[in-house]
Amino acid sequence: MTSAPTTRRRVLVLFGGRSAEHPVSCVTAVGVLNALDRNAYEAIPVGITRNGTWSAVRETPDTWTVSRLIGQTAIPEAEAASGSPLGAELPEVQEPEHPVALHRASTGIQLVDTVTHEVLSEVDVVFPLLHGPFGEDGTVQGLFETLGIPYVGAGVLASAVGMDKHYMKLAFQAAGLTVGDWVTITNRDWYQRRDQKLDEIRNLAFPVFVKPARGGSSLGITRVTDPALLEDAIEEARRFDPKVVVEAGILGREIECAVLDGHETDDPRASYPGEIEVLDETSGHQFYDFAAKYQDDAAAELSCPARIPEDAIDEVRRLAVRGFQAVDASGLSRVDFFYTPDGQWVINEINTMPGFTPISMYPAMWDRTGLSYPELIHELIELGVERGTGLR
Ligand SMILES: Nc1ncnc2c1ncn2[C@@H]1O[C@H](COP(=O)(O)OP(=O)(O)O)[C@@H](O)[C@H]1O
Ligand SMILES: [Mg+2]
């Protein structure tokens, strides 16, 4: 005989946030809330507005849609359910009339009244479905460490290193992984040594990719073929981040692996690799840009397992686990590579909170490897609870 569990875990599902990837996070939250096993978990959805105010969502509908979650109708429900999760209008968490939980005051983060206690003291685990700075970069993770509340995914150090394309590469190199050539331009460099930095960049193999150092979803990235257009591209990246990374273009297939932590002291597990093919002739996208990722269904073809030789599959799965461990990740990460025509693996990046809608690559690769979306969510929450907080 089975009986309903007497206590369900209380999972605070955190979404939205202050970064440019706010709308992607809103769509992810809908996917997770709909897949969460309600016999095992009670969901407490909390949205963070673009200004950093935290806002609890009080209703608990059977089926979440973007409009029901964030209290507006920016995305028609049919469109949200279709293949392209982000339409022309992007969803956004609305400023609440009565902020709850935590909110950002001019003095920093401030605990607000008894609701804070009610919401936070009874939470078993937080699922931070946040992308980009102030969500995926260790800052919010540090808050939960300080409060002693377990959370899903990478800790403070791994989140910070994984967010920063400069330090990420240093960690990968130290672990013996191959990274492409790059030049980092800090804000100080841009004002003190601009010409020297531009000279260094002109020595890289063109085209180059100019990126915000701590960005995501391809926002602020420009592929530059003509050195005369470099400064404009750097200014564009600087709209997102005062620190910019310029990379030599790598010629290769884009292949990625989903890594899921092991339990206790078990090693992390890697999924079958997936491939992203940007269909540039038909779609006009020269790389995997924001529109190709979220808005244009026809722009890219995703396949899993990637159609590469068996031994290459084994190798990239091993390298993905190595990338995961190089930044000391936990919980989950998607590790992205270029597979060059001569069979070399060049690591592009790690995403410690990868896109996580039901059609995103990370869950899709696990699905192909034998773990369904609801099972994956269960696994991630249990890993977060198991890991706890503090030094470990
Ligand atoms: N060095 C590079 N060589 C070739 N293509 C690149 C390079 N860097 C980025 N790209 C292209 O740009 C996309 C986004 O770059 P990425 O570094 O993954 O940024 P994000 O963190 O925003 O996803 C990649 O998926 C790839 O299509
Ligand atoms: Mg990427």
Coordinates of C-alpha atoms and ligand atoms in Angstrom, one line a residue:
M1 CA 0.0 0.0 0.0
T2 CA 1.3 3.5 -0.8
S3 CA 0.4 6.5 1.2
A4 CA 0.9 10.1 0.4
P5 CA 4.1 11.5 1.9
T6 CA 3.2 13.4 5.1
T7 CA 5.7 16.2 4.3
R8 CA 6.5 17.4 0.9
R9 CA 9.7 19.3 0.3
R10 CA 9.2 23.0 0.0
V11 CA 11.0 24.2 -3.1
L12 CA 11.4 27.9 -3.8
V13 CA 11.5 28.3 -7.6
L14 CA 13.4 31.5 -8.2
F15 CA 13.1 33.1 -11.7
G16 CA 13.4 36.4 -13.6
G17 CA 16.3 38.4 -12.2
R18 CA 18.3 41.5 -13.0
S19 CA 20.3 40.2 -16.0
A20 CA 19.5 40.5 -19.7
E21 CA 18.4 36.9 -19.7
H22 CA 15.4 37.7 -17.5
P23 CA 12.8 36.5 -20.1
V24 CA 14.5 33.2 -20.8
S25 CA 14.4 32.5 -17.0
C26 CA 10.6 33.2 -17.0
V27 CA 10.0 30.6 -19.6
T28 CA 12.2 28.1 -17.9
A29 CA 10.3 28.6 -14.6
V30 CA 7.0 27.7 -16.4
G31 CA 8.6 24.5 -17.6
V32 CA 9.9 23.5 -14.2
L33 CA 6.7 24.4 -12.3
N34 CA 4.6 22.3 -14.7
A35 CA 6.9 19.3 -14.4
L36 CA 7.5 19.4 -10.7
D37 CA 6.0 16.3 -9.0
R38 CA 3.4 17.7 -6.6
N39 CA 3.2 14.6 -4.5
A40 CA 6.8 15.1 -3.5
Y41 CA 7.2 18.9 -3.7
E42 CA 5.4 22.0 -2.8
A43 CA 6.4 24.9 -5.1
I44 CA 6.9 28.5 -3.9
P45 CA 7.4 30.5 -7.1
V46 CA 9.3 33.8 -6.5
G47 CA 10.0 36.2 -9.3
I48 CA 12.8 38.8 -9.2
T49 CA 12.0 41.9 -11.2
R50 CA 14.6 43.6 -13.5
N51 CA 15.2 46.0 -10.6
G52 CA 15.9 43.3 -8.2
T53 CA 12.7 43.3 -6.1
W54 CA 11.5 39.8 -5.0
S55 CA 7.9 39.0 -5.5
A56 CA 6.2 35.8 -4.4
V57 CA 3.5 34.4 -6.7
R58 CA 0.6 33.5 -4.6
E59 CA -1.7 31.4 -6.8
T60 CA -1.1 27.7 -7.5
P61 CA -2.7 26.9 -10.8
D62 CA -2.6 23.3 -12.2
T63 CA -0.9 24.5 -15.4
W64 CA 1.5 27.3 -15.4
T65 CA 1.8 29.6 -18.4
V66 CA 4.1 32.5 -18.8
S67 CA 1.2 34.9 -18.5
R68 CA -0.2 33.2 -15.4
L69 CA 3.2 33.1 -13.7
I70 CA 4.2 36.7 -14.2
G71 CA 0.7 38.2 -14.2
Q72 CA 0.6 39.6 -17.6
T73 CA 0.0 38.4 -21.2
A74 CA 3.2 39.3 -22.9
I75 CA 3.3 36.0 -24.6
P76 CA 0.2 34.3 -26.0
E77 CA -0.2 31.0 -24.3
A78 CA -0.2 29.1 -27.6
E79 CA 3.0 30.6 -28.6
A80 CA 4.7 29.9 -25.3
A81 CA 3.7 26.2 -25.7
S82 CA 5.1 26.1 -29.3
G83 CA 8.7 25.5 -30.4
S84 CA 9.8 29.1 -30.1
P85 CA 9.5 30.1 -26.5
L86 CA 10.3 33.8 -26.8
G87 CA 8.2 35.7 -29.3
A88 CA 8.7 39.3 -30.3
E89 CA 7.4 40.5 -26.9
L90 CA 9.5 39.3 -24.0
P91 CA 8.0 38.3 -20.6
E92 CA 9.0 40.2 -17.6
V93 CA 8.3 39.9 -13.9
Q94 CA 6.1 42.9 -12.8
E95 CA 7.0 45.2 -9.9
P96 CA 4.8 43.9 -7.0
E97 CA 2.6 46.1 -5.0
H98 CA 3.9 44.6 -1.8
P99 CA 7.4 43.2 -2.2
V100 CA 7.9 40.0 -0.2
A101 CA 10.8 37.8 0.8
L102 CA 13.9 39.9 0.1
H103 CA 14.3 43.2 -1.7
R104 CA 17.2 45.3 -2.8
A105 CA 17.4 48.6 -1.0
S106 CA 19.9 51.3 -1.8
T107 CA 22.0 49.9 1.1
G108 CA 22.1 46.5 -0.4
I109 CA 20.0 43.5 0.3
Q110 CA 17.5 44.0 3.1
L111 CA 15.3 41.5 4.8
V112 CA 11.7 42.6 4.7
D113 CA 9.4 41.9 7.6
T114 CA 7.7 38.7 8.7
V115 CA 7.0 37.5 5.2
T116 CA 10.7 36.9 4.7
H117 CA 10.6 34.6 7.6
E118 CA 7.5 32.9 6.5
V119 CA 8.8 32.3 3.0
L120 CA 12.5 31.7 3.6
S121 CA 12.6 30.0 7.0
E122 CA 10.4 27.2 5.8
V123 CA 12.0 26.5 2.5
D124 CA 13.8 23.2 2.2
V125 CA 15.7 24.0 -1.0
V126 CA 15.9 26.8 -3.6
F127 CA 15.9 26.1 -7.3
P128 CA 17.5 29.3 -8.7
L129 CA 16.5 29.2 -12.4
L130 CA 18.4 32.4 -13.1
H131 CA 20.8 33.1 -15.9
G132 CA 23.5 35.7 -16.0
P133 CA 24.9 38.1 -13.5
F134 CA 23.1 38.3 -10.1
G135 CA 21.8 34.7 -10.5
E136 CA 24.2 32.4 -12.2
D137 CA 27.4 34.2 -11.0
G138 CA 27.6 33.2 -7.3
T139 CA 26.0 36.2 -5.8
V140 CA 22.6 34.7 -5.1
Q141 CA 24.3 31.4 -4.2
G142 CA 26.3 33.4 -1.6
L143 CA 23.0 34.7 -0.2
F144 CA 21.7 31.2 0.3
E145 CA 25.0 30.0 1.8
T146 CA 24.8 32.9 4.3
L147 CA 21.3 32.0 5.2
G148 CA 22.1 28.3 5.3
I149 CA 19.4 27.4 2.8
P150 CA 20.3 24.5 0.4
Y151 CA 20.0 25.3 -3.3
V152 CA 20.2 23.5 -6.7
G153 CA 23.3 23.8 -8.8
A154 CA 26.8 25.3 -8.6
G155 CA 28.1 26.9 -5.5
V156 CA 29.7 30.4 -5.2
L157 CA 33.1 29.7 -6.7
A158 CA 31.9 27.6 -9.6
S159 CA 29.1 30.0 -10.4
A160 CA 31.5 32.9 -10.5
V161 CA 34.2 31.2 -12.5
G162 CA 31.6 29.7 -14.9
M163 CA 30.1 33.1 -15.5
D164 CA 33.3 34.8 -16.4
K165 CA 34.7 33.8 -19.8
H166 CA 38.2 35.0 -18.9
Y167 CA 38.6 33.1 -15.6
M168 CA 36.7 30.1 -17.0
K169 CA 39.4 29.7 -19.7
L170 CA 42.2 29.9 -17.1
A171 CA 40.5 27.1 -15.1
F172 CA 40.0 25.0 -18.2
Q173 CA 43.7 25.5 -19.3
A174 CA 44.9 24.5 -15.8
A175 CA 42.8 21.3 -16.1
G176 CA 44.5 20.4 -19.4
L177 CA 41.6 21.3 -21.7
T178 CA 42.2 23.1 -25.0
V179 CA 40.8 26.7 -25.3
G180 CA 41.1 29.0 -28.2
D181 CA 43.2 32.2 -28.3
W182 CA 41.6 35.2 -26.7
V183 CA 42.3 38.8 -25.4
T184 CA 40.5 40.2 -22.4
I185 CA 39.8 44.0 -22.2
T186 CA 39.0 45.3 -18.8
N187 CA 37.3 48.7 -18.3
R188 CA 40.7 50.1 -17.3
D189 CA 42.4 48.6 -20.4
W190 CA 39.8 50.3 -22.5
Y191 CA 40.8 53.7 -21.2
Q192 CA 44.5 53.2 -20.5
R193 CA 45.7 50.8 -23.2
R194 CA 43.1 50.8 -26.0
D195 CA 45.6 50.8 -28.9
Q196 CA 47.8 48.1 -27.4
K197 CA 44.7 45.9 -26.9
L198 CA 43.4 46.5 -30.4
D199 CA 46.9 45.5 -31.7
E200 CA 46.7 42.3 -29.7
I201 CA 43.3 41.5 -31.1
R202 CA 44.5 42.2 -34.7
N203 CA 46.9 39.3 -34.2
L204 CA 44.1 36.8 -33.5
A205 CA 42.7 34.7 -36.3
F206 CA 39.7 36.5 -37.9
P207 CA 36.8 36.4 -37.8
V208 CA 36.8 37.1 -34.1
F209 CA 34.0 36.9 -31.6
V210 CA 33.6 40.0 -29.3
K211 CA 31.7 39.1 -26.1
P212 CA 30.6 40.6 -22.8
A213 CA 32.9 38.6 -20.4
R214 CA 29.9 37.7 -18.2
G215 CA 27.1 37.4 -20.6
G216 CA 24.8 34.7 -21.9
S217 CA 22.2 33.7 -24.6
S218 CA 24.6 35.4 -27.1
L219 CA 23.4 38.8 -26.0
G220 CA 26.0 41.5 -26.9
I221 CA 28.1 39.2 -29.0
T222 CA 29.3 40.3 -32.4
R223 CA 31.2 38.2 -35.0
V224 CA 33.7 40.6 -36.6
T225 CA 35.4 39.9 -39.9
D226 CA 36.7 43.4 -40.6
P227 CA 39.2 44.8 -38.0
A228 CA 37.9 48.3 -38.8
L229 CA 34.6 47.3 -37.0
L230 CA 36.3 46.0 -33.8
E231 CA 35.8 49.1 -31.7
D232 CA 32.0 49.3 -32.5
A233 CA 31.7 45.6 -31.5
I234 CA 33.6 46.2 -28.3
E235 CA 31.3 49.1 -27.4
E236 CA 28.3 46.9 -28.1
A237 CA 29.6 44.2 -25.7
R238 CA 30.4 46.9 -23.2
R239 CA 26.7 47.8 -23.1
F240 CA 26.3 44.5 -21.2
D241 CA 29.6 44.3 -19.3
P242 CA 32.5 46.7 -18.9
K243 CA 34.8 43.6 -19.2
V244 CA 35.0 42.2 -22.7
V245 CA 36.6 39.0 -24.2
V246 CA 37.6 38.8 -27.8
E247 CA 38.2 35.3 -29.2
A248 CA 39.7 33.9 -32.3
G249 CA 37.0 32.3 -34.4
I250 CA 37.2 28.5 -34.1
L251 CA 36.2 26.5 -37.2
G252 CA 34.4 23.4 -35.9
R253 CA 31.1 21.8 -35.2
E254 CA 29.3 22.9 -32.0
I255 CA 28.9 19.9 -29.8
E256 CA 27.8 20.0 -26.1
C257 CA 27.3 17.6 -23.2
A258 CA 25.0 17.8 -20.2
V259 CA 26.7 17.0 -17.0
L260 CA 24.8 15.9 -13.9
D261 CA 26.5 15.6 -10.5
G262 CA 26.9 12.2 -8.8
H263 CA 25.4 11.5 -5.5
E264 CA 27.6 11.7 -2.4
T265 CA 31.1 11.0 -3.6
D266 CA 30.2 9.5 -6.9
D267 CA 31.7 11.0 -10.0
P268 CA 29.6 13.4 -12.2
R269 CA 27.7 11.9 -15.2
A270 CA 27.7 13.1 -18.7
S271 CA 24.9 12.7 -21.2
Y272 CA 25.2 11.8 -24.8
P273 CA 26.5 14.8 -26.7
G274 CA 24.2 17.0 -28.8
E275 CA 25.0 19.0 -31.9
I276 CA 23.8 22.5 -32.8
E277 CA 23.9 23.2 -36.5
V278 CA 23.2 26.8 -37.4
L279 CA 21.5 26.8 -40.8
D280 CA 23.0 30.0 -42.0
E281 CA 22.2 29.8 -45.7
T282 CA 18.5 29.5 -45.1
S283 CA 18.2 31.6 -42.0
G284 CA 20.8 34.3 -42.3
H285 CA 22.3 33.7 -38.8
Q286 CA 26.1 33.6 -38.9
F287 CA 26.4 32.0 -35.5
Y288 CA 24.2 30.7 -32.7
D289 CA 22.8 34.2 -31.8
F290 CA 19.9 35.1 -29.5
A291 CA 17.3 34.9 -32.3
A292 CA 18.6 31.5 -33.4
K293 CA 18.4 30.3 -29.8
Y294 CA 15.0 31.4 -28.9
Q295 CA 13.0 33.1 -31.6
D296 CA 13.6 31.5 -35.0
D297 CA 12.6 27.9 -35.1
A298 CA 14.2 27.3 -38.5
A299 CA 17.5 28.8 -37.6
A300 CA 19.2 25.8 -36.0
E301 CA 19.0 22.1 -36.0
L302 CA 19.6 20.2 -32.8
S303 CA 20.5 16.6 -32.8
C304 CA 21.3 14.1 -30.0
P305 CA 23.3 12.0 -30.0
A306 CA 25.6 14.0 -32.2
R307 CA 26.5 12.1 -35.4
I308 CA 30.2 11.7 -34.6
P309 CA 32.3 8.5 -34.2
E310 CA 31.8 6.3 -31.1
D311 CA 35.2 7.1 -29.7
A312 CA 34.6 10.8 -30.2
I313 CA 31.4 10.5 -28.2
D314 CA 33.3 8.8 -25.4
E315 CA 36.0 11.4 -25.5
V316 CA 33.7 14.5 -25.3
R317 CA 31.7 12.9 -22.4
R318 CA 35.0 12.5 -20.5
L319 CA 36.1 16.1 -21.4
A320 CA 32.7 17.5 -20.3
V321 CA 33.1 15.9 -16.9
R322 CA 36.7 17.4 -16.7
G323 CA 35.3 20.8 -17.6
F324 CA 32.7 20.4 -14.9
Q325 CA 35.4 19.6 -12.3
A326 CA 37.8 22.3 -13.6
V327 CA 35.5 25.0 -12.2
D328 CA 34.4 22.9 -9.2
A329 CA 30.8 22.8 -10.4
S330 CA 28.0 20.9 -8.7
G331 CA 24.5 19.9 -9.6
L332 CA 24.3 20.6 -13.3
S333 CA 26.3 22.2 -16.1
R334 CA 26.2 22.2 -19.9
V335 CA 29.7 22.0 -21.3
D336 CA 30.1 23.3 -24.9
F337 CA 32.8 22.4 -27.3
F338 CA 33.9 23.0 -30.9
Y339 CA 34.9 19.8 -32.7
T340 CA 37.4 20.8 -35.3
P341 CA 37.8 19.1 -38.8
D342 CA 40.9 17.3 -37.6
G343 CA 39.1 15.8 -34.6
Q344 CA 40.3 18.2 -31.8
W345 CA 38.1 19.3 -29.0
V346 CA 38.3 23.0 -28.1
I347 CA 36.2 23.9 -25.1
N348 CA 34.0 27.0 -25.6
E349 CA 32.3 27.4 -22.3
I350 CA 30.5 26.0 -19.3
N351 CA 27.0 27.1 -18.3
T352 CA 26.3 26.4 -14.7
M353 CA 22.6 27.2 -15.2
P354 CA 22.0 26.2 -18.8
G355 CA 18.7 26.9 -20.6
F356 CA 16.2 24.6 -18.9
T357 CA 12.9 24.8 -20.7
P358 CA 11.5 21.4 -21.7
I359 CA 12.8 21.9 -25.2
S360 CA 16.3 23.2 -24.2
M361 CA 19.4 21.3 -25.0
Y362 CA 20.3 20.3 -21.4
P363 CA 17.0 18.5 -20.6
A364 CA 16.8 17.2 -24.2
M365 CA 20.2 15.6 -24.0
W366 CA 19.3 13.9 -20.7
D367 CA 16.0 12.7 -22.1
R368 CA 17.9 11.0 -25.0
T369 CA 20.3 9.5 -22.4
G370 CA 17.4 8.0 -20.4
L371 CA 16.4 10.6 -17.9
S372 CA 13.1 12.4 -18.5
Y373 CA 12.5 16.1 -17.7
P374 CA 10.5 15.4 -14.5
E375 CA 13.0 12.8 -13.4
L376 CA 15.9 15.3 -14.0
I377 CA 14.2 18.0 -11.9
H378 CA 13.7 15.5 -9.1
E379 CA 17.3 14.4 -9.3
L380 CA 18.6 18.0 -9.2
I381 CA 16.5 19.0 -6.2
E382 CA 17.6 15.9 -4.3
L383 CA 21.2 16.6 -5.2
G384 CA 20.8 20.2 -3.9
V385 CA 19.3 19.0 -0.6
E386 CA 22.0 16.3 -0.2
R387 CA 24.8 18.8 -0.8
G388 CA 23.5 21.3 1.8
T389 CA 25.4 24.5 2.5
G390 CA 28.8 25.4 4.1
L391 CA 32.2 24.0 3.3
R392 CA 32.1 20.6 1.8
Ligands
LIG1 N1 35.5 31.5 -30.7 C1 34.4 31.2 -31.4 N2 34.5 30.6 -32.6 C2 33.4 30.3 -33.4 N3 32.1 30.5 -33.0 C3 32.0 31.1 -31.8 C4 33.1 31.5 -30.9 N4 32.6 32.0 -29.8 C5 31.3 32.0 -29.9 N5 30.9 31.5 -31.1 C6 29.4 31.4 -31.5 O1 28.6 32.3 -30.8 C7 27.7 31.5 -29.9 C8 27.6 32.2 -28.6 O2 28.9 32.2 -27.9 P1 29.1 31.8 -26.4 O3 30.5 32.0 -26.0 O4 28.6 30.4 -26.3 O5 28.2 32.8 -25.6 P2 27.0 32.7 -24.6 O6 27.6 32.5 -23.3 O7 26.2 33.9 -24.8 O8 26.2 31.4 -25.0 C9 28.3 30.1 -29.9 O9 27.3 29.2 -29.6 C10 28.9 30.0 -31.3 O10 27.8 29.8 -32.3
MG2 MG 26.9 29.5 -25.3

